Short mmCIF file of C-alpha atoms and ligand atoms in Angstrom, two decimals:
data_model
loop_
_atom_site.label_atom_id
_atom_site.label_comp_id
_atom_site.label_asym_id
_atom_site.label_seq_id
_atom_site.Cartn_x
_atom_site.Cartn_y
_atom_site.Cartn_z
CA MET A 27 141.98 108.55 11.80
CA PHE A 28 145.67 109.44 12.70
CA ILE A 29 145.22 113.22 11.82
CA ASN A 30 142.20 113.17 14.47
CA LYS A 31 144.26 111.62 17.13
CA LEU A 32 147.11 114.20 16.49
CA TYR A 33 144.51 116.94 16.74
CA ILE A 34 143.20 115.76 19.88
CA LEU A 35 146.58 115.67 21.28
CA ILE A 36 147.15 119.27 20.20
CA ILE A 37 144.13 120.56 21.75
CA PHE A 38 145.06 118.45 24.90
CA LEU A 39 148.44 120.00 25.03
CA ILE A 40 147.32 123.63 24.61
CA PHE A 41 144.23 123.41 26.77
CA GLY A 42 144.67 120.51 29.07
CA LEU A 43 148.47 121.09 29.93
CA ASN A 44 148.92 124.79 29.83
CA LEU A 45 145.36 126.02 31.11
CA THR A 46 145.43 123.87 34.26
CA GLY A 47 149.10 124.38 35.22
CA TYR A 48 149.93 120.73 34.76
CA CYS A 49 153.40 121.44 33.45
CA GLU A 50 154.41 123.57 36.34
CA VAL A 51 153.47 121.15 39.15
CA ALA A 52 156.56 119.78 40.41
CA ILE A 53 156.51 118.73 43.87
CA ILE A 54 159.08 116.72 45.68
CA PRO A 55 158.42 114.36 47.44
CA GLN A 56 155.75 113.55 44.99
CA PRO A 57 152.27 113.44 46.55
CA ARG A 58 150.30 110.37 46.35
CA SER A 59 147.37 111.68 44.43
CA ILE A 60 147.08 114.72 42.27
CA LYS A 61 143.96 115.82 40.36
CA TYR A 62 144.22 118.83 37.92
CA THR A 63 141.41 121.25 37.54
CA ASN A 64 140.60 124.08 35.58
CA LYS A 65 140.59 126.34 38.42
CA SER A 66 143.42 128.76 39.62
CA PHE A 67 143.99 130.97 42.62
CA GLU A 68 145.90 134.13 42.85
CA PHE A 69 147.36 135.70 46.19
CA ASN A 70 147.20 139.34 46.26
CA GLU A 71 147.50 142.38 49.09
CA ASN A 72 144.16 141.39 50.26
CA THR A 73 144.47 137.68 50.83
CA LYS A 74 143.65 136.73 54.26
CA ILE A 75 144.93 133.55 56.10
CA ILE A 76 142.11 131.47 58.02
CA TYR A 77 142.48 129.05 60.68
CA LYS A 78 139.74 126.80 62.31
CA ASP A 79 139.80 124.69 65.15
CA ILE A 80 143.53 124.63 65.34
CA ASP A 81 146.27 126.58 67.54
CA LYS A 82 147.71 129.44 65.41
CA ASP A 83 151.10 128.03 64.59
CA VAL A 84 150.99 126.86 61.21
CA ALA A 85 148.56 129.65 59.96
CA GLN A 86 151.22 132.17 61.70
CA TYR A 87 154.06 130.21 60.06
CA ALA A 88 152.43 130.07 56.76
CA SER A 89 151.87 134.04 56.99
CA SER A 90 155.45 134.92 57.88
CA ILE A 91 156.67 132.74 55.00
CA LEU A 92 154.42 134.07 52.42
CA SER A 93 154.68 137.50 53.42
CA ARG A 94 158.32 137.73 53.28
CA SER A 95 158.49 137.14 49.23
CA THR A 96 155.12 138.60 48.25
CA GLY A 97 155.28 141.37 50.21
CA TYR A 98 151.54 140.93 51.10
CA PRO A 99 150.45 141.16 54.74
CA LEU A 100 148.34 138.01 54.67
CA GLN A 101 146.69 138.70 57.90
CA LEU A 102 145.28 135.99 60.06
CA SER A 103 141.88 135.39 60.72
CA GLY A 104 140.44 132.90 63.38
CA GLU A 105 136.95 133.51 62.13
CA GLY A 106 135.29 134.31 58.74
CA LYS A 107 132.61 132.47 56.78
CA GLN A 108 133.07 133.71 53.42
CA LEU A 109 135.20 131.63 51.26
CA ASP A 110 136.47 134.75 49.33
CA ASN A 111 140.24 135.48 48.76
CA CYS A 112 141.70 133.44 51.43
CA LEU A 113 143.89 130.45 52.42
CA ILE A 114 142.11 128.36 54.96
CA PHE A 115 143.70 125.69 57.38
CA LYS A 116 141.26 123.41 58.74
CA LYS A 117 141.16 120.51 61.13
CA ILE A 118 139.23 117.61 59.85
CA ASN A 119 138.56 113.95 61.11
CA ASP A 120 139.67 111.65 57.93
CA SER A 121 141.07 108.49 58.91
CA ASN A 122 142.51 107.92 55.46
CA LEU A 123 145.06 110.89 56.26
CA GLY A 124 146.63 109.30 59.25
CA LYS A 125 148.66 111.76 61.65
CA GLU A 126 150.59 113.51 58.98
CA GLY A 127 148.56 113.28 55.79
CA TYR A 128 146.85 116.21 54.35
CA ARG A 129 144.36 117.61 51.46
CA LEU A 130 145.23 120.58 49.50
CA ASP A 131 142.28 121.90 47.36
CA VAL A 132 142.61 125.10 45.20
CA TYR A 133 139.90 127.01 43.93
CA ASN A 134 139.43 130.27 41.96
CA ASN A 135 138.46 132.11 45.16
CA TYR A 136 140.21 130.24 47.79
CA ILE A 137 142.69 127.47 48.92
CA MET A 138 141.85 125.01 51.61
CA VAL A 139 144.43 122.88 53.46
CA SER A 140 142.72 120.15 55.55
CA ALA A 141 144.50 117.41 57.97
CA ASN A 142 143.75 115.57 61.09
CA THR A 143 146.80 117.29 62.67
CA ASP A 144 148.96 120.27 62.74
CA ASN A 145 151.71 117.99 61.07
CA GLY A 146 149.31 117.39 58.16
CA LEU A 147 148.44 120.91 57.88
CA PHE A 148 152.25 122.10 57.84
CA TYR A 149 152.88 119.38 55.08
CA GLY A 150 150.10 120.74 53.23
CA PHE A 151 151.35 124.21 53.26
CA GLN A 152 154.83 122.83 52.33
CA SER A 153 153.18 121.24 48.86
CA LEU A 154 151.22 124.70 48.38
CA LEU A 155 154.42 126.48 48.49
CA GLN A 156 155.87 123.97 45.77
CA LEU A 157 152.75 125.17 43.69
CA LEU A 158 153.87 128.81 43.75
CA PRO A 159 156.76 130.16 41.61
CA ALA A 160 160.34 129.47 42.99
CA LYS A 161 160.79 133.00 44.15
CA VAL A 162 158.14 132.19 47.09
CA TYR A 163 161.45 130.77 48.86
CA SER A 164 163.06 134.32 48.52
CA SER A 165 163.81 136.29 52.06
CA ASN A 166 162.87 139.38 50.20
CA VAL A 167 159.91 140.90 48.55
CA GLN A 168 159.76 139.93 44.84
CA ASN A 169 157.51 142.54 43.18
CA SER A 170 157.51 141.52 39.50
CA VAL A 171 155.98 137.85 40.36
CA ARG A 172 152.26 136.76 40.17
CA TRP A 173 151.45 134.67 42.78
CA ILE A 174 149.15 132.04 40.80
CA VAL A 175 148.49 128.80 42.46
CA PRO A 176 147.48 126.00 39.65
CA GLY A 177 144.05 124.28 40.35
CA VAL A 178 144.79 120.88 41.99
CA ASN A 179 143.15 118.56 44.38
CA ILE A 180 145.80 116.84 46.35
CA VAL A 181 145.60 114.03 48.89
CA ASP A 182 148.64 112.75 50.29
CA LYS A 183 150.30 111.22 53.15
CA PRO A 184 153.79 109.71 54.07
CA HIS A 185 154.75 106.05 53.74
CA PHE A 186 157.48 105.80 56.68
CA LYS A 187 157.08 107.37 60.10
CA TRP A 188 160.92 107.78 60.53
CA ARG A 189 162.09 110.34 58.07
CA ALA A 190 165.36 111.90 58.87
CA MET A 191 168.47 113.19 58.22
CA HIS A 192 171.71 113.02 60.43
CA LEU A 193 174.50 115.64 60.70
CA ASP A 194 177.98 115.16 62.36
CA VAL A 195 179.02 118.45 63.70
CA SER A 196 181.91 116.85 65.80
CA ARG A 197 184.37 116.41 62.66
CA HIS A 198 183.59 119.73 61.78
CA PHE A 199 181.60 122.05 63.90
CA MET A 200 178.64 123.83 62.12
CA PRO A 201 177.19 127.10 63.01
CA ILE A 202 173.90 127.73 64.60
CA GLU A 203 172.71 129.48 61.73
CA PHE A 204 173.54 126.55 59.36
CA VAL A 205 171.68 124.33 61.63
CA LYS A 206 168.57 126.23 61.25
CA LYS A 207 168.95 126.21 57.43
CA PHE A 208 169.28 122.65 57.73
CA ILE A 209 166.22 122.27 59.53
CA ASP A 210 164.63 124.50 57.05
CA LEU A 211 165.54 122.32 54.37
CA LEU A 212 164.19 119.20 56.16
CA ALA A 213 160.87 120.65 56.48
CA ILE A 214 160.56 121.71 52.83
CA HIS A 215 161.19 118.11 51.98
CA LYS A 216 158.86 116.72 54.74
CA PHE A 217 161.58 114.99 56.86
CA ASN A 218 160.14 114.85 60.34
CA ARG A 219 163.53 114.05 62.29
CA PHE A 220 166.93 115.45 62.61
CA HIS A 221 169.52 113.06 64.05
CA TRP A 222 172.21 115.73 65.75
CA HIS A 223 175.70 113.74 66.04
CA LEU A 224 177.01 116.04 68.85
CA THR A 225 179.86 114.15 70.34
CA ASP A 226 182.74 112.17 68.87
CA ASP A 227 186.40 111.62 69.18
CA GLN A 228 187.26 115.10 67.41
CA GLY A 229 185.00 117.22 69.44
CA TRP A 230 182.50 117.57 72.01
CA ARG A 231 179.80 120.05 71.04
CA ILE A 232 177.07 120.46 73.67
CA GLU A 233 177.36 122.28 77.05
CA ILE A 234 177.10 120.28 79.92
CA LYS A 235 176.96 122.34 82.85
CA LYS A 236 178.07 119.40 85.60
CA TYR A 237 181.36 118.83 83.50
CA PRO A 238 182.36 122.31 81.82
CA ARG A 239 185.66 120.77 80.78
CA LEU A 240 183.75 118.74 78.08
CA THR A 241 183.49 121.82 76.21
CA GLU A 242 186.27 123.96 77.58
CA VAL A 243 188.67 121.22 76.55
CA GLY A 244 186.85 118.69 74.49
CA ALA A 245 185.29 121.26 71.97
CA TRP A 246 188.83 122.30 70.72
CA ARG A 247 191.49 120.56 68.59
CA ASP A 248 194.83 121.69 67.82
CA GLY A 249 194.55 120.85 63.99
CA THR A 250 192.89 118.82 61.63
CA LEU A 251 194.29 116.18 59.12
CA ILE A 252 195.17 117.05 55.90
CA GLY A 253 194.20 114.72 53.05
CA LEU A 254 192.93 111.23 53.19
CA ASN A 255 192.81 109.28 56.64
CA THR A 256 194.22 106.03 54.49
CA GLN A 257 197.70 107.68 54.05
CA PRO A 258 200.39 105.94 56.40
CA GLU A 259 200.63 107.22 60.03
CA SER A 260 204.29 108.51 59.33
CA GLU A 261 202.96 110.51 56.12
CA LYS A 262 199.97 112.35 57.79
CA LYS A 263 200.22 116.21 58.04
CA TYR A 264 198.04 118.53 60.11
CA ASP A 265 196.95 122.15 59.26
CA GLY A 266 197.92 123.24 62.99
CA ILE A 267 194.94 125.44 62.97
CA VAL A 268 192.73 125.18 66.10
CA HIS A 269 189.32 123.96 65.34
CA GLY A 270 186.30 123.53 67.27
CA GLY A 271 182.93 125.37 69.14
CA TYR A 272 180.31 124.16 70.57
CA TYR A 273 176.41 124.78 71.31
CA THR A 274 175.31 126.54 74.62
CA GLN A 275 172.28 125.08 76.42
CA ASP A 276 170.52 128.35 75.27
CA GLU A 277 171.52 127.88 71.76
CA ILE A 278 170.27 124.38 71.92
CA LYS A 279 166.93 125.10 73.64
CA GLU A 280 166.47 127.72 70.76
CA VAL A 281 167.00 125.09 67.96
CA VAL A 282 164.61 122.70 69.41
CA GLN A 283 162.12 125.12 69.55
CA TYR A 284 163.04 126.15 65.85
CA ALA A 285 162.68 122.71 64.94
CA ARG A 286 159.47 121.97 66.83
CA LYS A 287 157.71 124.83 64.79
CA ARG A 288 158.64 122.79 61.70
CA HIS A 289 157.37 119.63 63.12
CA ILE A 290 160.89 118.13 63.24
CA ASP A 291 162.03 116.22 66.26
CA ILE A 292 165.75 116.53 67.29
CA MET A 293 167.17 113.30 68.26
CA PRO A 294 170.67 114.00 69.90
CA GLU A 295 173.63 111.63 69.78
CA ILE A 296 175.84 111.16 72.70
CA GLU A 297 178.48 108.50 71.77
CA MET A 298 179.67 105.51 73.87
CA PRO A 299 181.61 103.88 74.79
CA GLY A 300 183.60 104.44 71.74
CA HIS A 301 184.00 107.82 69.78
CA ALA A 302 184.89 109.22 73.24
CA GLN A 303 188.24 110.51 72.83
CA ALA A 304 187.20 114.06 73.09
CA ALA A 305 185.44 113.46 76.57
CA ILE A 306 188.43 111.54 77.85
CA ALA A 307 190.71 114.62 76.76
CA SER A 308 188.56 116.49 78.89
CA TYR A 309 188.47 114.19 81.82
CA PRO A 310 191.04 111.39 81.57
CA GLU A 311 189.69 109.25 84.57
CA LEU A 312 186.99 108.36 82.26
CA GLY A 313 189.21 106.31 79.95
CA CYS A 314 190.79 102.77 81.29
CA THR A 315 194.34 103.92 81.20
CA GLY A 316 194.08 107.53 83.03
CA LYS A 317 196.08 109.07 80.15
CA ASN A 318 194.96 112.19 78.43
CA PRO A 319 195.09 111.47 74.57
CA GLY A 320 194.06 115.05 73.50
CA VAL A 321 191.21 115.86 71.16
CA LYS A 322 191.74 113.54 68.04
CA LYS A 323 193.08 115.52 65.08
CA ASP A 324 192.61 112.90 62.28
CA TRP A 325 189.66 110.23 61.44
CA GLY A 326 188.98 106.63 62.10
CA GLY A 327 188.50 105.02 65.23
CA SER A 328 190.12 105.67 68.39
CA LYS A 329 191.35 102.75 70.97
CA TYR A 330 190.50 105.59 74.14
CA ILE A 331 187.01 104.43 75.04
CA PHE A 332 184.77 105.07 78.07
CA CYS A 333 185.79 102.82 80.95
CA ALA A 334 183.45 100.13 81.68
CA ASP A 335 182.81 100.88 85.31
CA GLU A 336 180.26 102.39 87.69
CA ASN A 337 182.14 105.59 87.68
CA THR A 338 181.65 106.22 83.90
CA ILE A 339 178.27 104.84 84.03
CA ASN A 340 177.45 107.65 86.68
CA PHE A 341 179.08 110.42 84.38
CA ILE A 342 177.06 109.27 81.43
CA GLU A 343 173.94 109.27 83.53
CA ASN A 344 174.77 112.98 84.74
CA VAL A 345 175.61 113.80 81.17
CA LEU A 346 172.19 112.24 79.99
CA ASP A 347 170.30 114.18 82.87
CA GLU A 348 171.29 117.38 81.00
CA VAL A 349 170.69 116.13 77.65
CA LEU A 350 166.98 114.95 78.44
CA GLU A 351 166.16 118.32 79.88
CA LEU A 352 167.07 119.81 76.63
CA PHE A 353 165.60 117.40 74.09
CA PRO A 354 162.10 116.32 74.63
CA SER A 355 162.71 113.67 71.90
CA LYS A 356 161.26 110.03 72.77
CA TYR A 357 164.49 108.81 71.00
CA ILE A 358 168.07 109.28 72.23
CA HIS A 359 171.02 107.96 70.22
CA VAL A 360 173.66 106.67 72.10
CA GLY A 361 176.16 105.51 69.47
CA GLY A 362 177.42 102.02 70.50
CA ASP A 363 179.42 101.62 67.25
CA GLU A 364 182.89 100.61 66.36
CA VAL A 365 184.21 99.81 69.97
CA SER A 366 187.84 98.88 70.17
CA THR A 367 188.05 97.25 73.38
CA GLY A 368 191.66 96.83 73.86
CA HIS A 369 191.69 99.13 77.05
CA TRP A 370 188.95 97.05 78.43
CA VAL A 371 190.80 93.91 77.96
CA ASN A 372 193.72 95.21 80.02
CA GLY A 373 191.74 97.49 82.35
CA GLU A 374 191.97 96.73 85.90
CA ARG A 375 188.46 98.78 86.59
CA VAL A 376 187.00 96.57 83.85
CA LYS A 377 188.02 93.44 85.72
CA VAL A 378 186.24 94.57 88.75
CA THR A 379 183.05 95.11 86.88
CA MET A 380 183.50 91.67 85.20
CA GLU A 381 183.66 89.99 88.56
CA ARG A 382 180.99 92.13 90.01
CA TYR A 383 178.53 91.61 87.34
CA ASN A 384 179.76 87.85 86.28
CA LEU A 385 180.53 89.11 82.62
CA LYS A 386 182.78 86.63 80.78
CA ASP A 387 184.06 88.24 77.71
CA MET A 388 184.17 91.75 75.78
CA TYR A 389 180.82 91.40 74.46
CA GLU A 390 179.32 90.78 77.78
CA VAL A 391 181.01 93.82 79.04
CA TYR A 392 179.45 95.82 76.19
CA GLY A 393 176.22 94.16 76.50
CA TRP A 394 176.15 95.31 80.24
CA PHE A 395 177.29 98.94 79.54
CA MET A 396 174.77 99.33 76.92
CA GLY A 397 172.06 97.85 79.13
CA ARG A 398 172.78 99.90 81.92
CA ILE A 399 172.27 102.95 79.69
CA ASN A 400 168.97 101.44 78.46
CA ARG A 401 167.72 100.96 81.75
CA TYR A 402 168.47 104.66 82.59
CA LEU A 403 166.74 105.90 79.58
CA LYS A 404 163.98 103.68 79.92
CA SER A 405 163.35 104.73 83.82
CA ASN A 406 163.26 108.58 82.22
CA LYS A 407 160.56 107.27 79.57
CA ARG A 408 162.92 107.48 76.65
CA THR A 409 163.72 104.88 73.98
CA MET A 410 167.27 103.96 73.54
CA VAL A 411 168.52 104.04 69.58
CA ALA A 412 172.08 102.63 68.77
CA TRP A 413 173.97 101.66 65.68
CA ASP A 414 174.03 98.09 64.78
CA GLU A 415 176.87 96.97 66.89
CA ILE A 416 174.33 96.86 69.87
CA ILE A 417 172.90 93.59 68.14
CA GLU A 418 176.46 91.78 69.10
CA GLY A 419 176.01 92.82 73.05
CA GLY A 420 172.29 91.48 72.94
CA ILE A 421 169.88 94.33 72.01
CA PRO A 422 168.45 95.79 75.25
CA ASP A 423 164.87 95.84 75.91
CA GLU A 424 162.76 97.77 73.60
CA ALA A 425 165.90 99.54 71.98
CA VAL A 426 165.81 100.71 68.40
CA VAL A 427 168.55 99.27 66.11
CA MET A 428 170.06 101.79 63.50
CA SER A 429 171.17 99.44 60.79
CA TRP A 430 174.33 101.10 59.05
CA ARG A 431 176.76 98.15 57.83
CA GLY A 432 174.43 97.20 54.91
CA ASN A 433 170.76 96.11 55.79
CA THR A 434 172.00 93.15 57.84
CA GLY A 435 171.21 94.80 60.83
CA ALA A 436 167.82 95.75 60.03
CA ILE A 437 166.92 92.33 59.10
CA GLN A 438 168.26 90.77 62.24
CA ALA A 439 166.53 93.26 64.37
CA ALA A 440 163.29 92.77 62.74
CA ASN A 441 163.31 89.30 62.79
CA MET A 442 164.07 89.40 66.66
CA GLY A 443 161.08 91.80 66.79
CA PHE A 444 163.00 95.05 67.36
CA TYR A 445 162.34 98.31 65.69
CA THR A 446 165.05 99.42 63.20
CA VAL A 447 165.81 102.27 60.98
CA ASN A 448 167.58 101.61 57.82
CA ALA A 449 170.76 103.75 57.53
CA ASP A 450 172.33 101.56 55.11
CA SER A 451 175.59 102.76 54.18
CA ASN A 452 175.53 101.56 50.64
CA TYR A 453 172.57 104.08 50.04
CA THR A 454 172.43 106.70 52.54
CA TYR A 455 175.85 107.52 53.51
CA PHE A 456 175.84 111.08 51.71
CA ASP A 457 179.76 111.25 52.63
CA LYS A 458 180.41 109.07 49.47
CA TYR A 459 181.43 110.29 45.91
CA GLN A 460 178.22 111.35 44.01
CA SER A 461 179.99 110.73 40.46
CA GLU A 462 182.93 109.05 38.94
CA SER A 463 183.82 112.10 37.08
CA GLY A 464 187.22 112.67 38.94
CA SER A 465 186.16 116.51 39.71
CA GLU A 466 184.60 115.78 42.79
CA PRO A 467 185.76 117.40 45.83
CA LEU A 468 187.50 114.87 48.28
CA ALA A 469 185.23 112.69 49.84
CA ILE A 470 185.74 109.52 51.93
CA GLY A 471 185.24 106.98 49.16
CA GLY A 472 182.61 104.87 47.58
CA LEU A 473 180.05 105.95 45.11
CA ILE A 474 176.21 106.79 45.78
CA THR A 475 174.77 108.41 42.85
CA LEU A 476 171.35 110.44 42.87
CA GLU A 477 169.92 107.49 41.09
CA ASP A 478 171.21 105.11 43.58
CA VAL A 479 169.44 106.94 46.37
CA PHE A 480 166.24 107.14 44.25
CA ASN A 481 166.35 103.30 44.06
CA PHE A 482 166.81 102.75 47.84
CA ASN A 483 164.30 100.37 49.20
CA PRO A 484 164.35 100.66 53.21
CA VAL A 485 162.47 97.61 53.48
CA PRO A 486 164.86 94.51 52.94
CA SER A 487 163.09 92.29 50.69
CA GLU A 488 164.53 89.36 52.88
CA LEU A 489 161.79 90.27 55.61
CA SER A 490 158.83 88.15 55.79
CA PHE A 491 155.22 90.47 55.50
CA ASN A 492 154.87 90.33 59.01
CA ASN A 493 158.35 91.54 60.29
CA ARG A 494 158.46 94.63 57.62
CA LYS A 495 156.22 96.39 60.24
CA PHE A 496 159.45 96.91 62.41
CA ILE A 497 161.25 98.99 59.74
CA LEU A 498 160.39 102.60 61.09
CA GLY A 499 162.01 104.19 58.01
CA ALA A 500 165.38 105.25 56.97
CA GLN A 501 167.71 108.39 57.27
CA GLY A 502 170.53 109.96 55.24
CA GLN A 503 174.01 110.19 56.90
CA LEU A 504 176.28 113.55 56.55
CA TRP A 505 179.61 112.25 58.38
CA THR A 506 181.67 115.53 58.21
CA GLU A 507 185.43 114.52 58.38
CA TYR A 508 185.74 115.58 54.57
CA MET A 509 183.00 118.36 54.74
CA PRO A 510 184.94 121.31 56.31
CA ASN A 511 182.05 123.91 56.04
CA PRO A 512 178.22 124.29 55.56
CA ASP A 513 178.60 124.85 51.74
CA HIS A 514 180.30 121.45 51.68
CA VAL A 515 177.80 119.67 53.56
CA GLU A 516 174.82 121.27 51.30
CA TYR A 517 177.04 120.07 48.27
CA MET A 518 177.02 116.66 49.74
CA ALA A 519 173.64 116.38 50.61
CA PHE A 520 171.90 117.91 47.83
CA PRO A 521 170.13 116.65 45.52
CA ARG A 522 170.49 113.16 47.10
CA GLU A 523 168.42 114.45 50.15
CA CYS A 524 165.61 115.20 47.67
CA ALA A 525 165.76 111.57 46.20
CA LEU A 526 165.90 110.19 49.84
CA SER A 527 162.77 112.36 50.78
CA GLU A 528 160.89 110.93 47.86
CA VAL A 529 161.64 107.08 48.85
CA LEU A 530 160.61 107.97 52.38
CA TRP A 531 157.52 109.90 51.61
CA THR A 532 156.36 108.61 48.47
CA TYR A 533 158.06 105.37 48.24
CA LYS A 534 158.21 102.81 45.43
CA ASN A 535 158.18 105.76 42.90
CA THR A 536 159.96 103.74 40.34
CA ASN A 537 160.25 106.41 37.68
CA PHE A 538 163.51 108.17 37.81
CA ASP A 539 162.81 110.09 34.54
CA ASN A 540 159.82 111.74 36.41
CA PHE A 541 161.89 112.40 39.12
CA GLU A 542 164.49 114.31 37.30
CA ASN A 543 162.07 116.50 35.46
CA ARG A 544 160.63 117.50 38.74
CA LEU A 545 163.86 118.06 40.02
CA ARG A 546 164.85 120.36 37.70
CA ASN A 547 162.09 122.75 38.88
CA HIS A 548 163.03 121.97 42.34
CA LEU A 549 166.56 123.07 41.89
CA LYS A 550 165.16 126.51 41.00
CA ARG A 551 163.78 126.34 44.68
CA LEU A 552 167.15 125.46 45.98
CA ASP A 553 168.75 128.36 43.97
CA THR A 554 166.55 130.86 45.68
CA LEU A 555 167.39 129.36 49.07
CA ASN A 556 171.16 129.69 48.52
CA VAL A 557 171.78 126.11 48.44
CA ASN A 558 174.93 124.93 47.03
CA TYR A 559 173.96 121.72 45.62
CA ARG A 560 175.62 119.39 43.28
CA ARG A 561 174.34 120.05 39.69
CA PRO A 562 173.12 116.88 38.42
CA ASN A 563 174.82 115.62 35.12
C1 ACM B 696 179.22 104.65 61.64
O1 ACM B 696 179.15 104.98 60.63
N1 ACM B 696 180.26 104.26 62.56
C2 ACM B 696 177.89 104.47 62.45
#
């Protein structure tokens, strides 16, 4: 009896696993359903890409990515009835797949990617890439590789509709080429949103034509703090090196287009009323004191905040006019976090505002400020997103709350019927340490391991079943105080970003061992892409 079972197991291992290619399938994020077949497809120099009933974008993208590493021409064809030696993209009508789902079917003579939308086709193609050898991500031709795709039938769709990563380019400026690489990596992991944190105390990074000093002055600081911000003021030392940079409007348009082709929406963040010191250094009249504080060189909050009056609102509306022109995103993030109101309490102009609008305390002033901006965004058909402090001033109509101080904000917002994004700093702040090894590079403090991220549940268990629908999803944060360059950002982001992608797309995959096994293969892809990830223990 035992011998029989062993015999069957051996037969299964030899024929079942290997012939079907089972062992090699390691897709991240894990698809909802994979069935293994005994078929397989091999790309060669005659393989064509056929697209049906869709605009050409996904097919063209697929051809350009695949031909780079295979060296095959992978010609596009809009017609063709013969199902022979081709990769087919086909729009279908399948209500089970939703707006972002897809099917991926591999046969001996063709591969079919089908979906209701271009987004779905794009994600199907991303899964196909992960069925191929990792060298498919190479930027040059790999002659010695056979491009065999194991036989599978995949049916897949995401759990959450908000699947984002944030990147702070204010604390340290990140070059445009890196921003594009960052977007490529988002696409590979089936994220659909990039939260671009463009302004803060330490640097203003977006060209605004009406206010040139924002980038002439606000994009540059004279030096940067050495070491941790927690050291006593009197002991702080600065490197004395000018740091800065900004994106021109043309560059931003280019990045928005680049992201669009990868089905990623870019949500810009323009911080207000706090985190505004770089703007106030450019135009001191925007603060309540009229003083020029310079662009901030260390970290932590600033007492220089936008003064709460009509002049500042007018300035912000003008800035937003240019921002909205550049970013088609429905969602516009306006910060709202960590507002130190000392200058408001003593500000003559704030007194005038309080009298005029009958505001009794600083919470009401803050509520008025954010409410005005919300009204402006709504009048431009956009939706305001703000950090969870927004709850304290009364959430403006239809605003989306981004919960970062734990998940309390998400619970409060959802229970009040507001949409919310879970950015819980206990799970999604990738500026925290990844291990307690003592050999990690300097970080802000705290610990979030790969497994912590994998176990993150964006839907707080405190929420009633009915209110869970208000959780749009979640996102990872990369605050760059202690990440001076792109290599360092990659180190902090990966592989935690891979685990987050699985939380957001697959959801409730509780088998961390299985994730780690797939990650081993996935890291070969990141190697090919020259990603400076942290090697898991
Ligand atoms: C934040 O971390 N201040 C949103």
